[in-house]
Coordinates of N, CA and C in Angstrom, one line a residue:
N1 N 12.0 -9.3 14.2 CA 12.9 -10.0 13.3 C 12.5 -9.5 11.9
G2 N 13.4 -10.0 10.8 CA 13.2 -9.6 9.6 C 12.0 -9.9 8.8
S3 N 11.5 -11.0 9.2 CA 10.2 -11.5 8.5 C 9.0 -10.7 8.7
Q4 N 9.1 -9.8 9.7 CA 8.0 -8.8 10.0 C 8.4 -7.5 9.5
G5 N 9.3 -7.3 8.7 CA 9.7 -5.9 8.2 C 10.5 -5.2 9.1
G6 N 11.2 -5.7 10.2 CA 12.1 -4.9 11.0 C 13.5 -4.9 10.4
L7 N 14.3 -4.4 11.3 CA 15.7 -4.2 10.9 C 16.5 -5.4 11.2
S8 N 16.0 -6.3 12.0 CA 16.7 -7.6 12.4 C 17.9 -7.2 13.3
L9 N 17.9 -6.2 14.1 CA 19.1 -5.8 14.9 C 19.1 -6.6 16.2
K10 N 20.1 -7.1 16.7 CA 20.2 -7.7 17.9 C 20.4 -6.7 19.0
P11 N 20.1 -6.8 20.3 CA 20.3 -5.8 21.3 C 21.9 -5.3 21.4
H12 N 22.8 -6.2 21.2 CA 24.1 -5.8 21.3 C 24.6 -5.0 20.1
E13 N 23.9 -4.9 18.9 CA 24.2 -4.1 17.8 C 23.9 -2.7 17.9
V14 N 23.1 -2.2 18.6 CA 22.6 -1.0 18.9 C 22.8 -0.5 20.4
S15 N 23.4 0.6 20.6 CA 23.7 1.1 21.9 C 22.5 1.7 22.4
L16 N 22.3 1.8 23.8 CA 21.1 2.5 24.3 C 21.3 4.0 24.1
E17 N 22.5 4.6 24.0 CA 22.7 6.0 23.6 C 22.2 6.3 22.3
A18 N 22.6 5.3 21.2 CA 22.1 5.5 19.8 C 20.6 5.6 19.8
L19 N 19.9 4.6 20.5 CA 18.3 4.5 20.6 C 17.8 5.8 21.2
Q20 N 18.4 6.4 22.3 CA 17.9 7.5 22.8 C 18.1 8.7 21.9
G21 N 19.2 8.8 21.2 CA 19.5 9.8 20.3 C 18.4 9.8 19.1
L22 N 18.1 8.6 18.7 CA 17.1 8.5 17.6 C 15.7 8.9 18.1
W23 N 15.5 8.6 19.4 CA 14.1 8.9 19.9 C 14.0 10.5 20.1
R24 N 15.0 11.2 20.4 CA 15.1 12.6 20.6 C 14.9 13.3 19.2
R25 N 15.5 12.6 18.0 CA 15.3 13.3 16.9 C 14.0 13.0 16.3
L26 N 13.4 11.8 16.7 CA 11.8 11.6 16.2 C 10.9 12.5 17.0
D27 N 11.1 12.7 18.3 CA 10.2 13.4 19.2 C 10.4 14.9 19.0
A28 N 10.0 15.5 18.0 CA 10.4 17.0 17.6 C 9.8 17.9 18.7
D29 N 8.6 17.6 19.2 CA 8.1 18.5 20.3 C 8.4 18.2 21.6
C30 N 9.3 17.3 21.8 CA 9.9 16.9 23.2 C 8.6 16.5 24.1
S31 N 7.6 15.8 23.6 CA 6.4 15.4 24.4 C 6.6 14.0 25.0
G32 N 7.6 13.5 24.6 CA 7.9 12.0 25.3 C 7.3 10.9 24.4
G33 N 6.6 11.3 23.4 CA 5.9 10.3 22.4 C 6.3 10.7 21.0
V34 N 6.0 9.9 20.1 CA 6.3 10.3 18.8 C 5.0 10.1 18.0
S35 N 4.5 11.1 17.4 CA 3.2 11.1 16.7 C 3.4 10.6 15.3
I36 N 2.5 10.3 14.6 CA 2.6 9.9 13.0 C 3.2 10.9 12.3
D37 N 2.8 12.2 12.5 CA 3.4 13.4 11.8 C 4.9 13.5 12.1
E38 N 5.2 13.4 13.4 CA 6.6 13.5 13.6 C 7.5 12.4 12.9
F39 N 6.9 11.2 13.0 CA 7.6 10.1 12.3 C 7.7 10.3 10.9
M40 N 6.6 10.7 10.3 CA 6.6 11.0 8.8 C 7.5 12.1 8.5
H41 N 7.6 13.2 9.2 CA 8.5 14.2 8.9 C 9.9 14.0 9.1
F42 N 10.2 13.0 10.0 CA 11.6 12.6 10.1 C 12.0 11.7 9.0
M43 N 11.1 10.7 8.6 CA 11.4 9.9 7.5 C 11.6 10.6 6.2
R44 N 10.8 11.7 5.9 CA 11.0 12.5 4.7 C 12.4 13.2 4.7
I45 N 12.8 13.7 5.8 CA 13.9 14.5 6.0 C 15.2 13.5 5.8
E46 N 15.1 12.4 6.4 CA 16.2 11.5 6.4 C 16.3 10.9 4.9
E47 N 15.1 10.6 4.3 CA 15.1 10.0 2.9 C 15.7 11.0 2.0
A48 N 15.5 12.3 2.1 CA 16.1 13.2 1.4 C 17.6 13.3 1.5
A49 N 18.1 13.0 2.6 CA 19.6 13.1 2.9 C 20.3 11.7 2.6
L50 N 19.5 10.8 2.1 CA 20.2 9.6 1.7 C 21.0 9.7 0.4
P51 N 22.1 9.0 0.3 CA 22.9 9.0 -0.9 C 22.2 8.1 -1.8
E52 N 22.6 8.4 -3.1 CA 22.0 7.5 -4.3 C 22.5 6.1 -4.0
V53 N 21.5 5.2 -4.1 CA 21.9 3.8 -3.8 C 22.3 3.0 -5.2
E54 N 23.4 2.3 -5.1 CA 23.7 1.5 -6.2 C 22.9 0.3 -6.4
L55 N 22.3 0.0 -7.6 CA 21.4 -1.0 -7.9 C 22.1 -2.3 -7.8
T56 N 21.3 -3.4 -7.3 CA 21.8 -4.8 -7.3 C 21.9 -5.3 -8.7
A57 N 22.3 -6.5 -8.9 CA 22.4 -7.0 -10.3 C 21.0 -7.3 -10.7
D58 N 20.1 -7.8 -9.7 CA 18.8 -8.1 -10.1 C 18.1 -6.8 -10.4
E59 N 18.2 -5.9 -9.6 CA 17.5 -4.5 -10.0 C 17.9 -4.0 -11.4
K60 N 19.3 -4.1 -11.6 CA 19.7 -3.6 -13.0 C 19.2 -4.5 -14.1
L61 N 19.0 -5.9 -13.8 CA 18.4 -6.6 -14.8 C 17.0 -6.3 -15.0
Q62 N 16.2 -5.9 -13.9 CA 14.9 -5.6 -14.1 C 14.7 -4.2 -14.8
V63 N 15.6 -3.4 -14.6 CA 15.5 -2.1 -15.4 C 15.8 -2.2 -16.8
E64 N 16.7 -3.1 -17.1 CA 17.0 -3.4 -18.5 C 15.8 -4.1 -19.2
M65 N 15.2 -5.1 -18.5 CA 14.0 -5.8 -19.1 C 12.8 -4.7 -19.3
R66 N 12.6 -4.0 -18.3 CA 11.6 -2.9 -18.5 C 11.9 -2.1 -19.7
E67 N 13.2 -1.6 -19.8 CA 13.4 -0.7 -20.9 C 13.3 -1.5 -22.3
A68 N 13.7 -2.7 -22.3 CA 13.6 -3.6 -23.6 C 12.0 -3.7 -23.9
A69 N 11.2 -3.9 -22.8 CA 9.7 -4.1 -23.1 C 9.2 -2.8 -23.6
E70 N 9.6 -1.7 -23.1 CA 9.1 -0.4 -23.4 C 9.6 -0.1 -24.9
Q71 N 10.7 -0.6 -25.3 CA 11.2 -0.4 -26.6 C 10.3 -1.2 -27.6
Q72 N 10.1 -2.3 -27.2 CA 9.2 -3.3 -28.1 C 7.8 -2.6 -28.3
A73 N 7.3 -2.3 -27.1 CA 5.9 -1.6 -27.2 C 6.0 -0.5 -28.1
R74 N 7.0 0.5 -27.9 CA 7.2 1.6 -28.8 C 7.2 1.2 -30.2
E75 N 8.0 0.3 -30.6 CA 8.1 -0.2 -32.0 C 6.8 -0.9 -32.5
A76 N 6.1 -1.6 -31.7 CA 4.9 -2.2 -32.1 C 3.8 -1.0 -32.4
R77 N 3.8 0.0 -31.5 CA 2.9 1.1 -31.7 C 3.2 1.8 -32.9
E78 N 4.5 2.1 -33.2 CA 4.9 2.8 -34.5 C 4.5 2.1 -35.7
A79 N 4.7 0.7 -35.7 CA 4.3 -0.2 -36.7 C 2.9 -0.1 -37.0
A80 N 2.1 -0.2 -35.9 CA 0.6 -0.1 -36.1 C 0.2 1.3 -36.7
E81 N 0.9 2.3 -36.2 CA 0.5 3.7 -36.7 C 0.8 3.7 -38.3
R82 N 2.0 3.1 -38.6 CA 2.3 3.1 -40.1 C 1.3 2.3 -40.9
R83 N 0.9 1.2 -40.3 CA -0.2 0.4 -40.9 C -1.5 1.1 -41.2
L84 N -1.9 1.9 -40.0 CA -3.2 2.5 -40.1 C -3.0 3.9 -41.0
A85 N -1.8 4.3 -41.2 CA -1.6 5.5 -42.1 C -1.6 5.0 -43.6
G86 N -1.5 3.7 -43.9 CA -1.4 3.2 -45.2 C -0.1 2.9 -45.7
H87 N 0.9 3.0 -44.8 CA 2.3 2.6 -45.1 C 2.5 1.1 -44.9
A88 N 2.6 0.4 -45.9 CA 2.8 -1.1 -45.7 C 4.2 -1.4 -45.1
E89 N 4.3 -2.4 -44.3 CA 5.6 -2.8 -43.8 C 6.4 -3.5 -44.9
P90 N 7.7 -3.4 -44.9 CA 8.5 -4.0 -46.0 C 8.3 -5.6 -45.8
K91 N 8.2 -6.3 -46.9 CA 8.0 -7.7 -46.8 C 9.3 -8.3 -46.2
Q92 N 9.0 -9.4 -45.5 CA 10.2 -10.2 -44.9 C 10.9 -10.9 -46.1
K93 N 12.2 -11.1 -45.7 CA 12.8 -11.9 -46.8 C 13.6 -13.2 -46.1
Y94 N 13.7 -14.3 -47.0 CA 14.6 -15.5 -46.4 C 16.0 -14.9 -46.3
A95 N 16.8 -15.7 -45.7 CA 18.1 -15.5 -45.6 C 18.8 -15.4 -47.0
T96 N 18.3 -16.0 -47.9 CA 18.8 -16.0 -49.3 C 18.5 -14.7 -50.1
G97 N 17.6 -13.9 -49.4 CA 17.2 -12.6 -50.0 C 15.8 -12.7 -50.8
R98 N 15.4 -14.0 -51.0 CA 14.0 -14.0 -51.7 C 12.9 -13.5 -50.6
V99 N 11.9 -12.7 -51.2 CA 10.8 -12.2 -50.6 C 9.9 -13.2 -50.1
I100 N 9.4 -13.2 -48.9 CA 8.4 -14.3 -48.4 C 7.1 -13.7 -48.9
E101 N 6.4 -14.5 -49.8 CA 5.1 -14.1 -50.3 C 4.1 -15.0 -49.7
H102 N 2.9 -14.5 -49.3 CA 1.6 -15.2 -48.8 C 1.0 -15.6 -50.2
I103 N 0.7 -16.9 -50.3 CA 0.0 -17.4 -51.3 C -1.4 -16.8 -51.4
K104 N -2.1 -17.0 -50.4 CA -3.4 -16.5 -50.3 C -3.6 -15.7 -49.0
P105 N -4.1 -14.4 -49.1 CA -4.4 -13.7 -47.9 C -5.4 -14.4 -47.0
T106 N -5.2 -14.2 -45.8 CA -6.2 -14.9 -44.7 C -7.3 -13.9 -44.6
T107 N -8.5 -14.5 -44.1 CA -9.7 -13.6 -44.0 C -10.0 -13.8 -42.5
H108 N -10.8 -12.9 -41.9 CA -11.2 -13.1 -40.5 C -12.1 -14.2 -40.4
A109 N -12.8 -14.7 -41.3 CA -13.6 -15.8 -41.2 C -12.9 -17.1 -40.9
E110 N -11.7 -17.1 -41.5 CA -10.9 -18.4 -41.3 C -10.4 -18.4 -39.8
H111 N -10.3 -17.3 -39.1 CA -9.8 -17.4 -37.8 C -10.8 -17.2 -36.8
E112 N -12.2 -17.2 -37.2 CA -13.3 -17.0 -36.3 C -13.5 -18.3 -35.4
C113 N -13.6 -17.9 -34.1 CA -13.9 -18.9 -33.2 C -15.3 -18.8 -32.7
V114 N -16.0 -19.8 -33.0 CA -17.6 -19.7 -32.6 C -17.8 -20.6 -31.4
L115 N -18.1 -20.0 -30.3 CA -18.4 -20.7 -29.1 C -19.8 -20.4 -28.7
P116 N -20.6 -21.4 -28.1 CA -21.9 -21.1 -27.6 C -21.7 -20.1 -26.4
F117 N -22.7 -19.3 -26.0 CA -22.5 -18.4 -25.0 C -22.1 -19.0 -23.6
E118 N -22.8 -20.2 -23.3 CA -22.6 -20.7 -22.1 C -21.1 -21.3 -22.0
Q119 N -20.6 -21.9 -23.1 CA -19.1 -22.3 -23.1 C -18.3 -21.1 -22.9
L120 N -18.4 -20.1 -23.6 CA -17.6 -18.8 -23.5 C -17.8 -18.3 -22.1
R121 N -19.0 -18.3 -21.5 CA -19.2 -17.8 -20.1 C -18.3 -18.6 -19.1
A122 N -18.3 -20.1 -19.3 CA -17.6 -21.0 -18.5 C -16.1 -20.7 -18.5
V123 N -15.6 -20.4 -19.8 CA -14.2 -20.1 -20.0 C -13.8 -18.8 -19.3
V124 N -14.5 -17.8 -19.4 CA -14.2 -16.5 -18.7 C -14.3 -16.6 -17.2
V125 N -15.2 -17.4 -16.7 CA -15.3 -17.5 -15.2 C -14.1 -18.4 -14.7
R126 N -13.7 -19.4 -15.5 CA -12.5 -20.2 -15.2 C -11.3 -19.3 -15.2
L127 N -11.1 -18.5 -16.2 CA -10.0 -17.5 -16.3 C -9.9 -16.7 -15.2
Q128 N -11.2 -16.1 -14.8 CA -11.2 -15.1 -13.6 C -10.8 -15.8 -12.4
E129 N -11.3 -17.0 -12.1 CA -10.9 -17.7 -10.9 C -9.4 -18.0 -10.7
T130 N -8.8 -18.3 -12.0 CA -7.4 -18.6 -12.1 C -6.6 -17.4 -11.7
M131 N -6.9 -16.3 -12.4 CA -6.3 -15.0 -12.1 C -6.4 -14.5 -10.7
T132 N -7.5 -14.8 -10.1 CA -7.8 -14.4 -8.6 C -6.8 -15.3 -7.8
K133 N -6.6 -16.6 -8.2 CA -5.7 -17.5 -7.4 C -4.3 -16.9 -7.5
V134 N -4.0 -16.5 -8.7 CA -2.5 -16.1 -9.0 C -2.3 -14.7 -8.1
R135 N -3.2 -13.9 -8.2 CA -3.0 -12.7 -7.5 C -2.8 -12.9 -6.0
T136 N -3.8 -13.8 -5.5 CA -3.6 -14.0 -3.9 C -2.4 -14.7 -3.7
R137 N -1.8 -15.6 -4.5 CA -0.5 -16.2 -4.3 C 0.6 -15.2 -4.2
R138 N 0.5 -14.2 -5.1 CA 1.6 -13.2 -5.1 C 1.6 -12.2 -3.9
L139 N 0.4 -12.1 -3.3 CA 0.3 -11.2 -2.2 C 0.8 -11.9 -0.9

């Protein structure tokens, strides 16, 4: 059945002659059995002969999303390289055209999060357990 990765074909959908023909194509050495090598060879040959498949709407959306994410990553990398090279980013502007100015630059000390080691360890362990649960649910 389809839940086990099969083709979900019913007996009346495939003729005995078609199955015997498939078996003869798989059994290259006419031994009466199909080895893993024979099967893999057949699959590679047949895969190469397949026509290009039209993507589904979901697959097209995934491709578009992947390309958009790659574009964002590329732009972020380029911006980081410009900052490291000393080229400042242009300042943002309000819709009126007025430049957004930061009144006081922030420092790292203002954003520092100080946790005792045991609390930090507990957070990391909890995060790891959560990620493991998420991974096992996906599998």
